[in-house]
Coordinates of N, CA and C in Angstrom, one line a residue:
M220 N 30.9 21.0 18.1 CA 29.3 22.0 18.0 C 28.9 23.2 18.1
S221 N 28.1 23.9 17.2 CA 27.9 24.7 17.2 C 26.4 25.3 18.6
E222 N 26.4 26.3 18.7 CA 25.6 26.6 19.5 C 24.2 26.2 19.0
V223 N 24.1 26.8 17.4 CA 23.1 26.3 16.5 C 22.7 25.5 16.2
Q224 N 23.6 25.0 16.1 CA 23.2 23.2 15.6 C 22.9 22.3 17.1
V225 N 23.3 22.5 17.8 CA 22.5 21.9 19.2 C 21.5 22.2 19.6
N226 N 20.2 24.0 18.9 CA 19.2 23.3 19.5 C 18.9 23.3 18.6
A227 N 18.8 22.8 16.8 CA 18.3 22.9 15.9 C 17.9 21.4 16.5
D228 N 19.4 20.1 16.9 CA 19.2 19.1 17.2 C 18.0 18.8 18.3
S229 N 17.9 19.2 19.4 CA 17.1 19.9 20.2 C 15.4 19.5 19.6
L230 N 15.8 20.7 19.4 CA 14.0 21.2 18.1 C 13.6 19.7 18.1
A231 N 14.3 18.9 17.2 CA 14.5 18.0 15.7 C 13.8 16.7 17.1
V232 N 14.5 16.5 18.1 CA 14.1 15.8 19.2 C 13.0 16.1 19.7
K233 N 12.6 17.2 19.9 CA 11.6 17.3 20.3 C 10.3 17.5 20.0
A234 N 10.7 17.3 18.5 CA 9.2 17.4 17.1 C 8.6 15.7 16.9
N235 N 10.4 14.8 17.9 CA 10.0 13.4 17.7 C 9.7 12.8 18.6
G236 N 9.1 13.7 19.8 CA 8.3 12.5 20.4 C 9.0 12.4 22.0
G237 N 10.4 13.4 21.8 CA 11.1 13.3 23.4 C 12.4 12.4 22.8
K238 N 12.3 11.2 22.0 CA 12.8 10.1 21.5 C 14.3 10.7 20.5
P239 N 15.6 9.8 20.7 CA 16.8 10.6 20.3 C 16.5 10.5 18.5
I240 N 17.0 11.0 17.7 CA 16.9 11.3 16.5 C 18.1 10.0 15.7
P241 N 17.5 9.7 14.6 CA 18.4 7.9 14.4 C 19.9 8.5 13.4
K242 N 21.0 8.3 13.4 CA 21.6 9.4 12.8 C 21.8 8.9 12.2
F243 N 22.2 10.3 10.8 CA 21.8 10.6 9.9 C 22.8 9.1 9.1
G244 N 22.2 8.7 7.2 CA 23.1 7.4 6.6 C 22.7 7.4 6.0
M245 N 23.6 6.3 5.2 CA 22.9 5.8 3.8 C 21.9 5.9 3.2
R246 N 21.6 4.8 4.5 CA 19.8 5.3 4.2 C 18.7 5.9 3.9
D247 N 19.2 6.6 4.8 CA 17.7 8.6 4.0 C 18.4 8.9 2.9
K248 N 19.9 8.8 2.0 CA 19.8 9.3 1.8 C 19.6 8.3 -0.2
I249 N 19.7 7.3 0.2 CA 19.3 6.6 -0.8 C 17.4 6.6 -1.2
G250 N 16.6 6.4 0.2 CA 15.0 6.3 0.3 C 15.1 8.2 -0.6
Y251 N 16.1 8.9 0.4 CA 15.6 10.6 -0.4 C 14.9 10.8 -1.8
A252 N 16.4 9.7 -2.2 CA 16.9 9.5 -3.7 C 15.1 9.2 -4.9
F253 N 15.1 8.1 -3.9 CA 14.3 7.0 -4.3 C 12.8 7.9 -5.1
G254 N 12.3 8.1 -3.9 CA 11.8 9.6 -3.5 C 11.1 10.1 -5.1
D255 N 12.5 10.9 -5.8 CA 12.5 11.7 -6.9 C 12.9 11.4 -8.0
V256 N 13.0 9.7 -7.4 CA 12.8 8.5 -9.5 C 11.5 8.4 -9.5
G257 N 10.4 8.2 -9.0 CA 9.2 7.8 -8.4 C 8.9 9.6 -9.1
T258 N 8.8 10.2 -8.7 CA 8.3 11.6 -9.1 C 8.7 12.2 -11.0
T259 N 10.4 12.4 -11.2 CA 10.7 12.2 -12.1 C 10.2 11.3 -13.0
F260 N 10.2 10.1 -13.2 CA 9.4 8.9 -14.0 C 7.9 9.7 -14.4
V261 N 7.2 9.7 -13.4 CA 5.6 11.2 -13.9 C 5.4 11.2 -14.6
M262 N 6.1 12.3 -14.0 CA 6.5 13.2 -14.9 C 7.4 13.7 -16.2
G263 N 8.3 13.1 -16.5 CA 8.7 12.5 -17.8 C 7.9 12.0 -18.9
V264 N 6.8 10.5 -18.9 CA 5.9 10.2 -18.6 C 4.7 11.5 -19.5
L265 N 4.0 11.8 -19.0 CA 3.6 13.0 -19.0 C 3.8 14.1 -20.0
A266 N 5.2 14.5 -19.9 CA 5.2 15.2 -20.8 C 5.9 14.8 -22.2
S267 N 6.4 13.2 -22.5 CA 6.3 12.9 -23.4 C 5.4 12.6 -24.4
F268 N 4.4 12.2 -23.4 CA 2.1 11.2 -24.4 C 1.5 12.5 -23.9
E269 N 1.8 14.0 -23.2 CA 0.4 14.4 -22.8 C -0.1 15.8 -24.8
S270 N 0.9 16.1 -25.4 CA -0.2 16.8 -26.1 C 0.3 15.6 -27.0
I271 N 0.7 14.4 -27.4 CA 0.3 13.6 -27.9 C -1.5 13.0 -27.6
Y272 N -1.9 12.8 -26.9 CA -2.7 12.2 -26.7 C -4.1 13.5 -26.5
F273 N -3.5 14.6 -26.5 CA -4.2 15.8 -26.4 C -4.6 16.2 -27.9
T274 N -3.9 16.0 -28.5 CA -3.8 16.2 -30.6 C -4.4 15.5 -31.2
N275 N -3.8 13.8 -30.8 CA -4.5 12.8 -31.4 C -5.5 11.6 -31.0
V276 N -5.3 11.8 -30.1 CA -6.4 11.1 -29.4 C -7.5 11.6 -29.0
L277 N -7.8 12.9 -29.2 CA -8.9 13.3 -28.7 C -9.2 14.6 -29.3
G278 N -8.1 14.4 -30.3 CA -7.9 15.3 -31.7 C -8.5 16.4 -31.1
I279 N -8.1 17.1 -29.8 CA -7.8 18.7 -29.9 C -6.7 19.6 -30.8
S280 N -7.2 20.7 -31.2 CA -6.1 21.5 -31.9 C -5.2 21.3 -31.8
P281 N -3.0 21.6 -31.9 CA -2.3 21.5 -31.3 C -2.7 23.4 -30.9
A282 N -2.9 24.0 -31.5 CA -3.3 25.4 -30.8 C -3.7 25.0 -29.1
I283 N -4.9 24.7 -29.6 CA -5.6 24.9 -28.2 C -4.7 24.1 -26.8
S284 N -4.4 23.3 -27.2 CA -3.2 21.6 -26.4 C -2.1 22.4 -25.9
G285 N -1.5 23.3 -27.0 CA -0.6 24.2 -26.5 C -0.5 25.1 -25.2
T286 N -2.0 26.1 -25.6 CA -2.0 27.0 -24.4 C -2.5 26.7 -23.3
I287 N -3.6 25.4 -23.4 CA -3.6 24.6 -22.0 C -2.6 24.6 -21.3
I288 N -1.5 23.8 -21.8 CA -0.4 23.6 -21.5 C 0.4 24.4 -20.6
S289 N 0.4 25.7 -22.1 CA 1.1 27.0 -21.6 C 0.0 27.5 -20.2
L290 N -1.0 27.7 -19.6 CA -1.4 27.6 -19.0 C -1.7 27.1 -16.9
T291 N -1.1 25.3 -17.4 CA -0.5 24.6 -16.2 C 0.4 25.2 -16.0
T292 N 1.9 25.5 -16.7 CA 2.7 25.8 -16.6 C 3.0 26.9 -15.6
L293 N 1.9 27.9 -16.3 CA 1.6 29.2 -15.4 C 1.2 29.4 -13.8
V294 N -0.1 28.6 -14.1 CA -0.9 27.6 -12.6 C -0.4 26.9 -12.0
G295 N 0.9 26.3 -12.0 CA 1.8 25.5 -11.9 C 2.8 27.0 -11.3
A296 N 3.7 27.7 -11.4 CA 4.6 28.7 -10.5 C 3.8 29.3 -9.9
F297 N 2.6 30.2 -9.3 CA 1.7 29.8 -8.3 C 1.6 29.0 -7.2
T298 N 1.3 27.8 -7.5 CA 0.9 26.9 -6.9 C 2.5 26.1 -5.8
D299 N 3.1 26.5 -6.6 CA 4.6 26.1 -6.1 C 5.1 27.2 -4.4
V300 N 4.7 28.2 -4.9 CA 5.0 29.6 -4.1 C 3.6 29.5 -2.9
T301 N 2.1 28.9 -3.9 CA 1.1 29.0 -2.3 C 2.2 28.1 -1.1
V302 N 2.1 26.6 -2.2 CA 2.7 25.4 -0.6 C 3.4 25.8 -0.5
G303 N 4.3 26.1 -0.8 CA 5.9 26.8 -0.3 C 5.9 27.4 1.2
R304 N 4.7 28.6 0.4 CA 4.8 29.1 2.3 C 3.5 28.6 2.8
M305 N 3.0 28.0 2.3 CA 1.7 26.8 4.0 C 2.8 26.3 4.0
S306 N 3.9 25.5 3.2 CA 4.4 24.5 4.2 C 5.2 25.1 4.7
D307 N 5.5 26.8 4.5 CA 6.9 26.7 5.8 C 6.4 26.9 7.3
V308 N 5.1 28.1 7.1 CA 5.0 28.9 7.7 C 3.3 27.7 9.6
R309 N 3.3 26.4 9.4 CA 2.4 24.9 9.2 C 3.2 25.5 10.6
K310 N 2.2 24.4 11.9 CA 2.6 24.7 13.2 C 3.5 23.2 12.8
L311 N 4.7 23.1 13.8 CA 5.9 22.2 13.9 C 5.4 21.0 14.2
G312 N 4.9 19.9 13.9 CA 4.7 18.9 14.7 C 4.9 17.7 14.6
K313 N 4.8 16.9 15.2 CA 5.6 15.2 15.5 C 5.8 14.6 13.6
K314 N 5.7 15.2 13.1 CA 5.8 14.7 11.6 C 6.5 16.0 10.8
G315 N 6.9 16.8 11.5 CA 7.6 18.5 11.4 C 6.5 18.7 9.8
R316 N 6.7 20.5 8.6 CA 6.0 20.7 8.7 C 5.8 20.1 7.4
F317 N 6.5 19.4 6.8 CA 5.8 19.0 4.9 C 6.2 17.1 5.1
H318 N 6.3 16.0 6.2 CA 6.1 15.5 6.0 C 5.0 14.8 6.1
P319 N 3.8 15.8 6.1 CA 2.2 15.9 6.0 C 2.0 16.0 4.5
W320 N 2.4 17.3 4.8 CA 2.3 17.5 3.0 C 2.4 16.0 2.0
I321 N 3.4 15.8 2.0 CA 3.9 15.0 1.3 C 2.3 13.0 1.1
R322 N 2.8 13.3 2.6 CA 1.3 11.5 3.3 C -0.2 12.1 2.3
V323 N -0.4 13.4 2.7 CA -1.8 14.0 1.9 C -2.1 14.0 0.7
M324 N -0.9 14.2 -0.1 CA -1.3 15.0 -1.4 C -0.3 14.2 -2.7
R325 N -0.4 12.7 -1.8 CA 0.4 12.0 -2.5 C -0.8 11.1 -3.2
W326 N -2.2 11.1 -2.5 CA -3.1 10.8 -3.1 C -3.6 11.7 -4.5
P327 N -3.5 12.7 -4.0 CA -5.0 13.4 -5.3 C -4.0 13.8 -6.7
L328 N -2.5 13.2 -7.0 CA -1.6 13.8 -7.3 C -1.3 12.2 -8.4
V329 N -2.1 10.6 -7.4 CA -2.5 9.9 -8.5 C -3.6 10.2 -9.3
L330 N -4.9 10.4 -8.4 CA -5.6 10.5 -8.9 C -5.8 11.6 -9.7
S331 N -5.3 12.5 -10.0 CA -4.8 13.6 -11.2 C -4.2 12.8 -12.2
L332 N -3.6 12.4 -12.3 CA -2.9 11.5 -13.4 C -4.3 9.9 -14.0
L333 N -5.4 9.5 -12.8 CA -5.8 9.1 -13.7 C -6.2 9.7 -14.4
I334 N -7.0 10.6 -14.2 CA -8.6 11.3 -14.7 C -7.7 11.9 -16.0
M335 N -6.2 12.3 -15.3 CA -6.0 13.0 -16.8 C -6.3 12.0 -18.0
F336 N -6.2 10.2 -18.8 CA -6.1 9.7 -18.9 C -7.8 8.8 -19.0
F337 N -9.1 9.3 -18.8 CA -9.6 8.4 -18.5 C -10.2 8.5 -20.9
P338 N -9.9 6.9 -20.7 CA -11.0 6.8 -21.8 C -11.7 6.7 -21.7
V339 N -12.9 7.3 -21.5 CA -14.5 7.7 -21.7 C -14.4 9.6 -22.0
V340 N -13.1 10.3 -21.7 CA -13.2 11.4 -22.6 C -13.1 11.4 -23.6
R341 N -12.8 10.7 -24.2 CA -12.6 10.8 -25.8 C -14.0 10.3 -26.4
S342 N -15.1 10.0 -25.4 CA -16.9 10.4 -26.6 C -17.3 11.5 -25.8
F343 N -16.9 12.8 -26.0 CA -17.2 13.8 -24.3 C -17.3 14.8 -26.0
S344 N -18.4 15.8 -26.1 CA -18.2 16.4 -27.4 C -16.7 17.4 -27.2
M345 N -16.3 18.4 -28.5 CA -14.9 19.0 -28.1 C -14.7 20.8 -27.0
P346 N -16.0 20.5 -26.8 CA -16.1 22.1 -26.1 C -16.2 20.8 -24.8
A347 N -16.7 20.1 -24.1 CA -16.7 19.3 -22.1 C -14.5 18.6 -23.0
K348 N -14.4 18.1 -23.8 CA -13.2 18.3 -24.0 C -12.4 18.6 -23.3
I349 N -12.3 20.3 -24.2 CA -11.5 21.0 -23.9 C -11.5 21.4 -21.8
A350 N -12.5 21.6 -21.9 CA -12.9 21.8 -20.0 C -12.6 21.0 -19.5
Y351 N -12.6 19.7 -19.9 CA -12.4 18.8 -18.9 C -10.9 18.5 -19.0
I352 N -9.9 18.6 -20.4 CA -8.6 18.4 -19.7 C -7.8 19.8 -19.3
G353 N -8.6 20.9 -19.5 CA -7.8 21.8 -18.7 C -8.3 22.2 -17.0
F354 N -9.1 21.4 -17.2 CA -9.4 21.2 -15.0 C -8.5 20.0 -14.9
A355 N -8.4 18.8 -15.3 CA -7.7 18.1 -14.7 C -5.9 18.5 -14.6
S356 N -5.2 19.0 -15.9 CA -4.0 19.6 -16.2 C -4.2 20.2 -14.7
I357 N -4.6 21.4 -14.8 CA -4.7 21.8 -13.6 C -5.2 21.3 -12.5
F358 N -6.0 20.8 -12.1 CA -5.4 19.8 -10.9 C -4.5 19.3 -10.2
Y359 N -3.6 18.7 -11.9 CA -2.1 17.5 -11.2 C -1.2 19.0 -11.1
A360 N -1.1 19.8 -12.0 CA -0.3 20.6 -11.6 C -0.1 21.7 -10.2
A361 N -1.7 21.6 -9.6 CA -1.5 22.2 -8.3 C -1.5 20.5 -7.2
S362 N -1.6 19.4 -7.4 CA -1.0 17.8 -6.8 C 0.1 17.9 -6.9
L363 N 1.2 18.2 -7.8 CA 2.1 17.8 -8.3 C 3.0 19.2 -7.5
S364 N 2.7 19.6 -7.6 CA 3.6 21.0 -6.3 C 3.0 20.8 -4.7
G365 N 1.8 20.3 -4.7 CA 0.9 20.1 -3.1 C 2.3 19.1 -2.4
F366 N 2.9 18.4 -4.0 CA 3.5 16.4 -3.1 C 5.1 16.9 -3.8
N367 N 5.9 17.9 -4.3 CA 7.3 17.5 -4.5 C 7.8 18.8 -3.5
I368 N 7.4 20.2 -3.8 CA 8.0 21.9 -2.9 C 7.7 20.9 -1.4
P369 N 7.3 20.3 -1.0 CA 7.3 20.1 0.3 C 8.4 19.3 0.1
Y370 N 8.3 18.3 -0.4 CA 9.1 16.4 -0.2 C 10.8 17.7 -0.8
G371 N 10.7 18.8 -1.6 CA 12.3 19.2 -2.2 C 12.8 20.0 -0.6
S372 N 11.6 20.2 -0.2 CA 12.1 21.6 1.0 C 12.8 20.3 2.4
L373 N 12.1 18.7 2.2 CA 12.5 18.1 3.4 C 13.9 17.7 3.6
A374 N 15.3 18.3 2.2 CA 15.8 18.1 2.6 C 16.7 18.6 3.7
A375 N 16.1 19.8 4.2 CA 16.6 21.1 4.9 C 15.8 21.3 6.2
A376 N 15.8 19.6 6.5 CA 14.0 19.6 8.0 C 15.6 18.3 8.2
I377 N 15.6 17.2 7.1 CA 16.1 15.8 8.0 C 17.2 16.1 8.9
S378 N 17.9 17.0 8.6 CA 19.3 16.7 9.2 C 19.6 18.7 9.1
S379 N 20.7 18.6 10.0 CA 21.5 19.9 10.7 C 22.2 19.8 10.4
D380 N 23.1 19.1 9.5 CA 24.6 19.4 9.1 C 24.4 19.8 7.6
P381 N 25.3 21.1 7.3 CA 24.7 21.5 5.9 C 25.7 19.9 5.1
D382 N 26.5 19.2 5.6 CA 26.9 18.2 4.6 C 25.6 17.3 4.1
D383 N 25.1 16.5 4.9 CA 23.9 16.1 4.8 C 22.5 16.7 3.9
R384 N 23.1 17.9 4.8 CA 21.7 18.5 2.9 C 22.4 18.4 1.7
T385 N 23.9 18.9 1.7 CA 24.2 19.2 0.6 C 24.9 17.2 -0.8
S386 N 24.8 16.1 1.0 CA 24.8 14.8 0.1 C 23.3 14.7 0.1
L387 N 22.4 15.1 0.7 CA 20.3 14.4 0.1 C 20.4 15.3 -0.9
S388 N 20.7 17.1 -1.1 CA 21.2 17.7 -2.8 C 21.3 16.7 -3.3
I389 N 22.6 16.2 -3.7 CA 23.1 15.3 -4.2 C 22.8 14.0 -4.7
Y390 N 22.4 13.2 -3.8 CA 21.5 12.1 -4.4 C 19.8 12.1 -4.4
R391 N 19.4 13.5 -4.2 CA 18.3 14.0 -4.8 C 18.2 14.1 -6.7
T392 N 19.6 15.1 -7.3 CA 19.6 14.9 -8.7 C 20.7 13.6 -9.1
V393 N 20.4 12.1 -8.4 CA 20.8 11.1 -8.9 C 19.8 10.9 -9.0
G394 N 18.8 10.7 -8.2 CA 17.6 9.8 -8.6 C 16.8 11.0 -9.6
S395 N 16.8 12.1 -9.8 CA 15.5 12.4 -10.6 C 16.3 12.3 -12.1
T396 N 17.6 12.1 -12.4 CA 18.4 11.5 -13.4 C 17.8 10.6 -13.8
I397 N 18.4 9.0 -13.1 CA 17.9 7.7 -12.9 C 16.5 7.2 -13.0
G398 N 15.5 9.0 -12.9 CA 13.5 8.2 -13.3 C 13.6 9.0 -14.4
A399 N 14.4 9.9 -15.0 CA 13.9 10.8 -16.7 C 14.8 9.8 -17.3
G400 N 16.3 9.1 -17.3 CA 16.7 8.2 -18.5 C 15.8 6.9 -17.9
G401 N 15.4 6.8 -16.3 CA 14.4 5.0 -17.1 C 13.0 5.1 -17.9
Q402 N 12.9 6.4 -17.8 CA 11.3 6.8 -18.1 C 12.0 6.4 -19.4
G403 N 12.9 7.3 -19.6 CA 12.6 7.7 -21.6 C 13.4 6.1 -22.4
L404 N 14.4 5.1 -21.6 CA 13.9 4.0 -22.2 C 13.1 3.3 -22.1
L405 N 12.7 3.3 -20.9 CA 11.6 2.0 -21.4 C 10.9 2.8 -21.8
S406 N 10.2 3.7 -22.3 CA 9.3 4.6 -23.5 C 9.7 3.7 -24.2
R407 N 10.7 3.9 -25.0 CA 11.2 2.8 -25.5 C 11.1 2.1 -26.0
I408 N 11.7 1.5 -25.0 CA 11.1 -0.7 -25.3 C 9.4 -0.9 -25.1
L409 N 9.0 0.2 -24.7 CA 7.4 -0.6 -24.7 C 7.3 0.0 -26.4
S410 N 7.8 1.0 -26.5 CA 7.2 0.9 -27.7 C 8.2 0.8 -29.5
I411 N 8.9 -0.4 -29.5 CA 9.5 -1.3 -30.0 C 8.6 -2.3 -31.1
Q412 N 7.9 -3.5 -30.0 CA 7.0 -3.7 -30.4 C 6.1 -3.3 -31.6
P413 N 5.6 -2.7 -30.6 CA 4.1 -1.9 -31.4 C 4.5 -1.5 -33.1
L414 N 5.6 -0.8 -32.7 CA 5.8 -0.1 -33.9 C 6.3 -1.2 -35.0
K415 N 6.8 -2.1 -35.0 CA 7.0 -3.0 -35.8 C 5.6 -4.3 -35.9
T416 N 4.8 -4.1 -35.1 CA 3.1 -4.5 -35.7 C 3.2 -3.6 -36.8
A417 N 2.9 -2.7 -36.2 CA 2.0 -1.6 -37.2 C 3.2 -1.7 -38.3
L418 N 4.4 -1.3 -38.8 CA 4.8 -1.9 -40.0 C 5.0 -3.1 -41.0
K419 N 4.7 -4.0 -39.8 CA 4.2 -5.2 -40.7 C 2.5 -5.0 -41.8
Y420 N 2.1 -4.9 -40.2 CA 0.3 -4.4 -40.8 C 0.6 -3.9 -42.3
Y421 N 0.9 -2.4 -42.6 CA 0.9 -1.6 -43.0 C 1.7 -2.6 -44.6
Q422 N 3.1 -3.2 -44.6 CA 3.7 -3.9 -45.7 C 2.1 -4.9 -45.9
E423 N 2.2 -5.7 -45.4 CA 0.9 -6.4 -45.8 C 0.0 -6.0 -46.1
I424 N -0.7 -4.6 -46.4 CA -1.5 -4.1 -46.6 C -0.6 -3.7 -48.4
D425 N 0.0 -3.6 -48.3 CA 1.0 -3.1 -49.8 C 0.8 -3.9 -50.5
Y426 N 1.0 -4.7 -50.2 CA 1.5 -5.8 -50.7 C -0.1 -6.7 -51.5
F427 N -1.0 -6.4 -50.5 CA -2.5 -7.6 -50.8 C -2.4 -6.2 -51.6
F428 N -2.8 -4.8 -52.3 CA -2.9 -3.7 -53.1 C -2.1 -4.3 -54.0
V429 N -1.3 -4.5 -53.9 CA 0.1 -4.8 -55.2 C -0.6 -6.2 -56.3
Q430 N -0.2 -6.4 -55.3 CA -0.8 -8.0 -55.8 C -2.2 -8.3 -56.2

């Protein structure tokens, strides 16, 4: 074992309150993968329905909707870097540098998703809708950065062994694939029955007028 790894392990034990670090195992890999299942699932849902919600439900023009989404992506690029820097220079505590970010920022992330689709927004005036959706989208991008960037950085802090870190990256990729695929499959399943109901309704209307 190299001197660098020994020092890293000593710092980890010290940060853990003097308690020995549990041996890295399959449970760590699966747990880390499941974290990305949830995040990717939520991101997939928003990416699938965000533009449809803006245009078809709120009545915002596609040009303005596209502008809001583009600006949100641009803001997200800056918040990613900012959060990465802030979490990296954070004082090392008992829970590490990244875990406190994850524990705190999960709540703003949930809140940002809820306020994005508040039903009451439909009754707002068009300028108010645009302003509200712009704020909600930026709030979501910042909250996602606050949660997801420290979560991705956690792989380098869980273990000092390069093989363990590689395994975590692989399992995280598997988790994100499951989340994205699961979201696509579930969205398709949930949309089948409403689509059948709508088709049946329009067929009945067409039959009524033909008769």
